[in-house]
Short mmCIF file of C-alpha atoms and ligand atoms in Angstrom, two decimals:
data_model
loop_
_atom_site.label_atom_id
_atom_site.label_comp_id
_atom_site.label_asym_id
_atom_site.label_seq_id
_atom_site.Cartn_x
_atom_site.Cartn_y
_atom_site.Cartn_z
CA UNK A 110 72.61 121.11 -9.89
CA UNK A 111 74.04 118.66 -7.41
CA UNK A 112 73.73 114.96 -7.85
CA UNK A 113 72.96 113.67 -4.38
CA UNK A 114 73.45 110.20 -2.99
CA UNK A 115 70.79 109.18 -0.53
CA UNK A 116 72.11 108.12 2.85
CA UNK A 117 69.10 107.61 5.03
CA UNK A 118 68.61 106.69 8.63
CA UNK A 119 64.88 106.38 7.96
CA UNK A 120 65.03 103.70 5.29
CA UNK A 121 62.02 103.16 3.05
CA UNK A 122 59.56 100.42 3.88
CA UNK A 123 60.06 98.86 0.46
CA UNK A 124 61.71 99.49 -2.89
CA UNK A 125 60.31 97.89 -6.05
CA UNK A 126 62.34 97.67 -9.21
CA UNK A 127 60.00 97.74 -12.21
CA UNK A 128 60.91 96.49 -15.64
CA UNK A 129 59.03 95.69 -18.85
CA UNK A 130 61.33 95.08 -21.78
CA UNK A 131 58.57 95.13 -24.38
CA UNK A 132 57.24 98.53 -23.22
CA UNK A 133 60.74 99.98 -22.63
CA UNK A 134 59.90 100.48 -18.95
CA UNK A 135 62.71 100.66 -16.44
CA UNK A 136 62.15 102.29 -13.08
CA UNK A 137 61.68 102.07 -9.37
CA UNK A 138 58.76 102.60 -6.99
CA UNK A 139 59.68 103.50 -3.42
CA UNK A 140 57.22 103.19 -0.54
CA UNK A 141 58.94 105.28 2.08
CA UNK A 142 56.20 105.20 4.70
CA UNK A 143 52.65 103.91 5.00
CA UNK A 144 52.27 104.86 8.67
CA UNK A 145 49.68 107.55 7.93
CA UNK A 146 48.04 105.81 4.94
CA UNK A 147 48.89 104.61 1.41
CA UNK A 148 52.25 105.89 0.16
CA UNK A 149 51.29 108.72 -2.21
CA UNK A 150 53.54 110.64 -4.58
CA UNK A 151 53.89 111.36 -8.27
CA UNK A 152 55.61 109.54 -11.09
CA UNK A 153 58.73 111.19 -12.52
CA UNK A 154 59.99 110.48 -16.03
CA UNK A 155 63.60 111.57 -16.39
CA UNK A 156 66.84 110.43 -17.98
CA UNK A 157 69.27 109.13 -15.37
CA UNK A 158 72.97 108.44 -15.76
CA UNK A 159 72.60 105.03 -14.14
CA UNK A 160 70.37 102.93 -11.92
CA UNK A 161 71.96 104.18 -8.70
CA UNK A 162 71.15 107.78 -9.61
CA UNK A 163 67.57 106.80 -10.42
CA UNK A 164 67.11 104.88 -7.17
CA UNK A 165 68.72 107.68 -5.15
CA UNK A 166 66.35 110.25 -6.61
CA UNK A 167 63.35 108.00 -5.95
CA UNK A 168 64.35 107.50 -2.29
CA UNK A 169 64.88 111.20 -1.59
CA UNK A 170 61.65 112.14 -3.31
CA UNK A 171 59.65 109.40 -1.56
CA UNK A 172 60.91 110.50 1.85
CA UNK A 173 60.07 114.10 0.98
CA UNK A 174 56.52 112.96 0.19
CA UNK A 175 56.20 111.34 3.62
CA UNK A 176 57.09 114.66 5.23
CA UNK A 177 54.98 116.70 2.83
CA UNK A 178 51.85 114.62 3.28
CA UNK A 179 52.23 114.64 7.06
CA UNK A 180 52.71 118.42 7.21
CA UNK A 181 49.68 118.96 4.96
CA UNK A 182 47.64 116.88 7.42
CA UNK A 183 46.79 114.26 4.80
CA UNK A 184 45.91 110.67 5.73
CA UNK A 185 48.66 109.46 3.42
CA UNK A 186 52.17 108.12 3.67
CA UNK A 187 54.93 108.94 1.21
CA UNK A 188 56.10 107.25 -1.97
CA UNK A 189 57.41 108.00 -5.41
CA UNK A 190 57.87 106.36 -8.79
CA UNK A 191 60.84 107.26 -10.93
CA UNK A 192 61.06 106.00 -14.52
CA UNK A 193 64.03 106.23 -16.83
CA UNK A 194 63.18 108.13 -20.01
CA UNK A 195 63.82 105.72 -22.91
CA UNK A 196 66.38 106.69 -25.55
CA UNK A 197 64.58 107.57 -28.78
CA UNK A 198 60.88 107.33 -29.60
CA UNK A 199 58.62 105.03 -27.57
CA UNK A 200 54.95 104.12 -27.33
CA UNK A 201 53.85 106.30 -24.44
CA UNK A 202 50.50 104.60 -23.85
CA UNK A 203 52.07 101.18 -23.74
CA UNK A 204 54.83 102.48 -21.47
CA UNK A 205 52.40 103.94 -18.91
CA UNK A 206 50.07 100.92 -19.14
CA UNK A 207 53.06 98.78 -18.11
CA UNK A 208 53.74 101.21 -15.28
CA UNK A 209 50.06 100.95 -14.27
CA UNK A 210 50.41 97.15 -14.00
CA UNK A 211 53.39 97.64 -11.68
CA UNK A 212 51.34 100.03 -9.51
CA UNK A 213 48.43 97.53 -9.48
CA UNK A 214 50.73 94.82 -8.09
CA UNK A 215 51.27 96.97 -4.98
CA UNK A 216 47.55 96.63 -4.28
CA UNK A 217 46.89 100.17 -3.02
CA UNK A 218 50.12 100.46 -1.07
CA UNK A 219 51.22 103.14 -3.53
CA UNK A 220 49.07 105.86 -5.16
CA UNK A 221 50.55 107.61 -8.18
CA UNK A 222 49.93 110.87 -10.07
CA UNK A 223 51.79 113.30 -12.36
CA UNK A 224 55.24 114.68 -11.63
CA UNK A 225 58.06 116.12 -13.71
CA UNK A 226 57.91 114.63 -17.21
CA UNK A 227 54.43 113.09 -16.92
CA UNK A 228 50.94 114.44 -17.56
CA UNK A 229 47.21 113.81 -17.43
CA UNK A 230 47.19 111.60 -20.57
CA UNK A 231 49.87 109.36 -19.01
CA UNK A 232 47.77 108.95 -15.86
CA UNK A 233 44.79 107.98 -18.03
CA UNK A 234 46.91 105.15 -19.47
CA UNK A 235 47.78 104.11 -15.90
CA UNK A 236 44.07 104.19 -14.97
CA UNK A 237 43.42 101.47 -17.56
CA UNK A 238 45.37 99.11 -15.29
CA UNK A 239 44.77 100.30 -11.73
CA UNK A 240 42.48 102.54 -9.70
CA UNK A 241 45.35 103.68 -7.48
CA UNK A 242 46.06 106.77 -9.56
CA UNK A 243 44.96 110.41 -9.45
CA UNK A 244 45.51 113.49 -11.58
CA UNK A 245 42.87 112.24 -14.05
CA UNK A 246 40.54 114.62 -15.89
CA UNK A 247 38.06 116.06 -13.35
CA UNK A 248 34.52 114.75 -13.53
CA UNK A 249 31.30 116.51 -12.48
CA UNK A 250 32.94 119.37 -10.58
CA UNK A 251 35.00 116.96 -8.45
CA UNK A 252 38.71 117.51 -7.79
CA UNK A 253 41.12 116.15 -10.40
CA UNK A 254 43.26 117.02 -13.39
CA UNK A 255 46.69 118.59 -13.46
CA UNK A 256 47.71 119.30 -9.85
CA UNK A 257 50.19 122.05 -10.87
CA UNK A 258 47.84 125.05 -10.60
CA UNK A 259 47.10 123.99 -7.01
CA UNK A 260 50.80 123.72 -6.28
CA UNK A 261 51.34 127.19 -7.73
CA UNK A 262 48.49 128.62 -5.64
CA UNK A 263 49.93 127.15 -2.44
CA UNK A 264 53.42 128.48 -3.17
CA UNK A 265 51.98 131.90 -3.96
CA UNK A 266 50.12 132.07 -0.64
CA UNK A 267 53.22 130.93 1.24
CA UNK A 268 55.24 133.60 -0.56
CA UNK A 269 52.80 136.27 0.57
CA UNK A 270 53.21 135.06 4.15
CA UNK A 271 57.02 134.98 3.87
CA UNK A 272 57.10 138.50 2.37
CA UNK A 273 54.94 139.88 5.17
CA UNK A 274 57.17 138.34 7.85
CA UNK A 275 60.57 138.94 6.34
CA UNK A 276 60.05 142.22 4.51
CA UNK A 277 56.90 143.60 6.13
CA UNK A 278 55.39 144.09 2.73
CA UNK A 279 53.02 142.69 0.14
CA UNK A 280 54.30 141.34 -3.19
CA UNK A 281 53.33 144.43 -5.19
CA UNK A 282 56.43 146.05 -6.70
CA UNK A 283 58.76 143.32 -5.43
CA UNK A 284 61.39 141.80 -7.71
CA UNK A 285 60.84 138.05 -7.85
CA UNK A 286 63.17 135.63 -9.71
CA UNK A 287 61.52 132.44 -10.98
CA UNK A 288 63.81 129.57 -12.00
CA UNK A 289 61.96 127.17 -14.31
CA UNK A 290 58.85 127.94 -16.34
CA UNK A 291 57.19 124.56 -16.48
CA UNK A 292 53.73 123.68 -15.22
CA UNK A 293 54.15 125.30 -11.82
CA UNK A 294 56.61 128.10 -12.64
CA UNK A 295 54.54 129.51 -15.49
CA UNK A 296 51.28 129.39 -13.47
CA UNK A 297 53.07 131.11 -10.59
CA UNK A 298 54.31 133.85 -12.92
CA UNK A 299 50.70 134.63 -13.81
CA UNK A 300 49.73 134.93 -10.14
CA UNK A 301 52.78 137.05 -9.30
CA UNK A 302 52.18 139.36 -12.25
CA UNK A 303 48.60 139.83 -11.17
CA UNK A 304 49.80 140.67 -7.66
CA UNK A 305 52.02 143.41 -9.13
CA UNK A 306 55.39 141.68 -8.66
CA UNK A 307 58.21 142.44 -11.14
CA UNK A 308 59.37 139.19 -12.68
CA UNK A 309 62.80 137.88 -13.62
CA UNK A 310 62.76 134.42 -15.21
CA UNK A 311 65.13 131.68 -16.35
CA UNK A 312 64.20 128.70 -18.50
CA UNK A 313 66.22 126.52 -20.92
CA UNK A 314 63.44 126.50 -23.52
CA UNK A 315 63.87 129.93 -25.18
CA UNK A 316 60.40 130.00 -26.76
CA UNK A 317 58.72 129.44 -23.40
CA UNK A 318 60.85 132.09 -21.71
CA UNK A 319 60.08 134.57 -24.48
CA UNK A 320 56.34 133.91 -24.25
CA UNK A 321 56.27 134.48 -20.47
CA UNK A 322 58.44 137.58 -20.86
CA UNK A 323 55.97 139.10 -23.28
CA UNK A 324 52.86 138.03 -21.39
CA UNK A 325 54.00 139.16 -17.95
CA UNK A 326 56.57 141.83 -18.79
CA UNK A 327 59.35 139.68 -17.32
CA UNK A 328 63.11 140.08 -17.68
CA UNK A 329 64.92 136.95 -18.93
CA UNK A 330 68.17 135.84 -17.32
CA UNK A 331 70.47 132.89 -18.00
CA UNK A 332 69.93 129.62 -16.15
CA UNK A 333 72.97 130.10 -13.95
CA UNK A 334 72.92 133.89 -13.81
CA UNK A 335 69.50 133.98 -12.16
CA UNK A 336 71.15 132.93 -8.89
CA UNK A 337 72.81 136.37 -8.86
CA UNK A 338 69.62 138.25 -9.70
CA UNK A 339 68.96 141.37 -7.68
CA UNK A 340 65.61 140.38 -6.23
CA UNK A 341 63.64 140.04 -2.99
CA UNK A 342 62.48 136.46 -3.58
CA UNK A 343 64.17 133.55 -5.33
CA UNK A 344 61.65 130.98 -6.55
CA UNK A 345 63.10 127.58 -7.51
CA UNK A 346 60.63 125.81 -9.82
CA UNK A 347 62.99 123.56 -11.81
CA UNK A 348 64.66 120.53 -10.25
CA UNK A 349 66.11 119.82 -6.81
CA UNK A 350 69.55 120.42 -5.32
CA UNK A 351 69.89 123.96 -6.70
CA UNK A 352 70.99 125.50 -3.41
CA UNK A 353 74.44 124.25 -2.53
CA UNK A 354 77.06 126.21 -0.57
CA UNK A 355 78.17 128.22 -3.58
CA UNK A 356 74.64 129.05 -4.71
CA UNK A 357 73.71 130.18 -1.19
CA UNK A 358 76.74 132.49 -1.18
CA UNK A 359 75.66 134.02 -4.48
CA UNK A 360 71.99 134.62 -3.70
CA UNK A 361 70.94 138.24 -3.30
CA UNK A 362 67.35 137.42 -2.39
CA UNK A 363 65.95 137.80 1.15
CA UNK A 364 63.52 134.91 0.75
CA UNK A 365 63.63 131.50 -0.97
CA UNK A 366 60.17 130.08 -1.63
CA UNK A 367 59.41 127.80 -4.56
CA UNK A 368 57.84 124.59 -5.80
CA UNK A 369 60.90 122.45 -6.51
CA UNK A 370 61.31 119.40 -4.30
CA UNK A 371 64.57 118.96 -2.35
CA UNK A 372 65.77 122.50 -3.07
CA UNK A 373 68.59 122.25 -0.52
CA UNK A 374 71.53 120.16 -1.71
CA UNK A 375 72.19 119.31 1.96
CA UNK A 376 70.53 120.36 5.24
CA UNK A 377 73.66 122.41 6.00
CA UNK A 378 72.78 124.62 3.05
CA UNK A 379 69.56 125.50 4.88
CA UNK A 380 71.69 126.51 7.87
CA UNK A 381 73.82 128.64 5.54
CA UNK A 382 70.69 130.42 4.31
CA UNK A 383 69.64 131.10 7.91
CA UNK A 384 73.14 132.38 8.75
CA UNK A 385 72.87 134.83 5.87
CA UNK A 386 69.47 136.02 7.14
CA UNK A 387 67.66 134.61 4.10
CA UNK A 388 64.26 133.18 4.98
CA UNK A 389 63.89 129.68 3.55
CA UNK A 390 60.29 128.51 3.20
CA UNK A 391 60.73 124.71 3.40
CA UNK A 392 59.88 123.12 0.05
CA UNK A 393 57.59 120.37 1.24
CA UNK A 394 55.65 122.76 3.47
CA UNK A 395 54.86 125.22 0.68
CA UNK A 396 54.47 122.95 -2.37
CA UNK A 397 51.76 120.62 -1.05
CA UNK A 398 48.90 122.14 -3.09
CA UNK A 399 49.20 119.52 -5.83
CA UNK A 400 49.23 116.54 -3.52
CA UNK A 401 46.24 118.01 -1.67
CA UNK A 402 44.35 118.01 -4.98
CA UNK A 403 45.55 114.46 -5.70
CA UNK A 404 44.49 113.34 -2.21
CA UNK A 405 41.09 114.95 -2.61
CA UNK A 406 40.54 113.18 -5.91
CA UNK A 407 41.70 109.81 -4.59
CA UNK A 408 39.89 110.01 -1.27
CA UNK A 409 36.68 111.45 -2.72
CA UNK A 410 36.66 114.92 -1.14
CA UNK A 411 34.70 117.71 -2.76
CA UNK A 412 36.28 120.74 -4.45
CA UNK A 413 35.49 123.02 -1.49
CA UNK A 414 37.50 120.81 0.86
CA UNK A 415 40.49 120.76 -1.51
CA UNK A 416 40.39 124.52 -1.95
CA UNK A 417 40.15 125.19 1.79
CA UNK A 418 43.19 123.00 2.47
CA UNK A 419 45.27 124.65 -0.26
CA UNK A 420 44.25 128.11 0.93
CA UNK A 421 45.75 127.24 4.33
CA UNK A 422 49.27 127.02 2.79
CA UNK A 423 50.33 130.38 4.24
CA UNK A 424 49.11 129.37 7.69
CA UNK A 425 51.03 126.09 7.52
CA UNK A 426 54.21 128.00 6.70
CA UNK A 427 53.49 130.46 9.53
CA UNK A 428 53.18 127.57 11.99
CA UNK A 429 56.59 126.22 10.93
CA UNK A 430 58.23 129.65 11.13
CA UNK A 431 56.71 130.26 14.57
CA UNK A 432 58.06 126.91 15.78
CA UNK A 433 61.47 127.77 14.30
CA UNK A 434 61.50 131.13 16.13
CA UNK A 435 60.38 129.58 19.42
CA UNK A 436 62.96 126.77 19.30
CA UNK A 437 65.80 128.77 17.75
CA UNK A 438 65.89 126.49 14.72
CA UNK A 439 66.38 127.20 11.04
CA UNK A 440 63.01 126.73 9.24
CA UNK A 441 63.99 123.50 7.43
CA UNK A 442 65.02 121.92 10.74
CA UNK A 443 61.81 123.12 12.42
CA UNK A 444 59.75 121.62 9.58
CA UNK A 445 61.60 118.29 9.81
CA UNK A 446 61.04 118.16 13.59
CA UNK A 447 57.31 118.86 13.24
CA UNK A 448 56.93 116.36 10.39
CA UNK A 449 58.79 113.63 12.29
CA UNK A 450 56.61 114.17 15.32
CA UNK A 451 53.54 113.66 13.14
CA UNK A 452 54.92 110.55 11.48
CA UNK A 453 56.44 109.12 14.61
CA UNK A 454 59.65 108.56 12.67
CA UNK A 455 63.05 108.04 14.27
CA UNK A 456 66.10 110.10 13.36
CA UNK A 457 66.43 112.41 10.38
CA UNK A 458 67.44 111.18 6.99
CA UNK A 459 70.64 112.60 5.63
CA UNK A 460 71.99 113.26 2.24
CA UNK A 461 75.57 113.74 1.27
CA UNK A 462 76.92 115.04 -1.95
CA UNK A 463 78.18 112.54 -4.44
CA UNK A 464 81.94 112.16 -4.36
P1 NAD B 627 58.06 120.91 -15.23
O1 NAD B 627 58.89 119.81 -15.76
O2 NAD B 627 56.77 121.24 -15.90
O3 NAD B 627 58.93 122.27 -15.20
C1 NAD B 627 60.27 122.34 -14.88
C2 NAD B 627 60.84 123.46 -15.74
O4 NAD B 627 62.16 123.76 -15.33
C3 NAD B 627 60.90 123.12 -17.22
O5 NAD B 627 60.30 124.14 -17.97
C4 NAD B 627 62.39 123.01 -17.51
O6 NAD B 627 62.71 123.36 -18.83
C5 NAD B 627 62.94 123.99 -16.49
N1 NAD B 627 64.34 123.81 -16.15
C6 NAD B 627 65.09 122.68 -16.12
N2 NAD B 627 66.34 122.97 -15.73
C7 NAD B 627 66.39 124.29 -15.49
C8 NAD B 627 67.40 125.18 -15.04
N3 NAD B 627 68.65 124.76 -14.78
N4 NAD B 627 67.09 126.49 -14.90
C9 NAD B 627 65.86 126.93 -15.17
N5 NAD B 627 64.85 126.13 -15.59
C10 NAD B 627 65.12 124.84 -15.75
O7 NAD B 627 57.84 120.62 -13.67
P2 NAD B 627 56.75 121.25 -12.73
O8 NAD B 627 55.60 120.34 -12.63
O9 NAD B 627 56.53 122.69 -13.07
O10 NAD B 627 57.52 121.15 -11.32
C11 NAD B 627 58.60 122.02 -11.02
C12 NAD B 627 59.22 121.59 -9.71
O11 NAD B 627 58.24 121.61 -8.68
C13 NAD B 627 59.79 120.16 -9.69
O12 NAD B 627 60.90 120.11 -8.85
C14 NAD B 627 58.66 119.35 -9.09
O13 NAD B 627 59.13 118.17 -8.47
C15 NAD B 627 58.12 120.32 -8.08
N6 NAD B 627 56.73 120.08 -7.72
C16 NAD B 627 55.78 120.09 -8.68
C17 NAD B 627 54.47 119.86 -8.32
C18 NAD B 627 53.37 119.88 -9.34
O14 NAD B 627 52.19 119.94 -8.95
N7 NAD B 627 53.68 119.89 -10.63
C19 NAD B 627 54.14 119.65 -6.97
C20 NAD B 627 55.15 119.69 -6.02
C21 NAD B 627 56.45 119.90 -6.40
#
């Protein structure tokens, strides 16, 4: 995976370094945009090489949330919290309570939820300190809980749409390669299996890979080798930056559609996909199911409203692909143009690979 340095021409509205020595908390909260509403986006717990890498990840992810929330039609801006995973054991409740106090200080400017490395119990610890958190256990049939199944559902529907357009076919019998069997990837495997797709999977945790292989009759490939898999659809569900120039050259899929944020190492890699005739379903257009659930919980929508908005994931992708075809743009550029028009943002943000 590529380590990217953020080089933005749409700088965030504010960046907040958060630190609590006693709790072992060290992180950053980025409010990229509050133009459409409170900056909403999950909290990532990950081990970073240094503070610059942590801040860079937070900025990219926060900007992605601005675009994602706008394209999903949510009355929310974009933000993200990124926390450095402490070395050795730590008191998780205390750690997330300290994070909750940092969120509370922003007074509703930032709304948090789960992301990679965090879960429902962590958000409950945050809730002890602030009400600006979602992804809590659902109550009385209202939206809530782990947003991942909603993300998986949205990606699945987008994949159906992409398969129809690109291959003129439904998913039944198609070879689909899923990279990463975490919360979203494993849920997606269940949906794909049910739809009759033939699964190829890669996951660093051998026990998890073996379990999915048995349950869904999937073939296991190595973490790197899956890029070469003979398949119709490549489904990135691990971390970002997986598609750089070399990876794009290696892909044998006709479609890329997955949950991972910031799949493209650089925008040029999206152009490379288009040049190779591979349909790229832009990440933030297809993986908004989870944030729709989070928004519904935070804003007090009912479950029917959340479901209806997630079920429109295929239509949202279709709108982007239609715009791309009309304007002669690659899909990721079409999505950026549509998102920017909704946000009223100036020029595009750029990323360049770390030297
Ligand atoms: P997760 O941490 O539960 O799962 C990630 C999985 O990828 C883990 O099982 C991990 O072992 C595996 N992995 C790590 N490196 C890998 C590699 N090189 N090859 C294959 N597998 C690898 O995270 P998640 O919640 O399932 O999210 C997956 C991706 O989707 C992330 O990029 C996340 O930001 C994005 N996303 C998630 C949601 C959500 O609702 N959870 C919403 C939008 C976007």
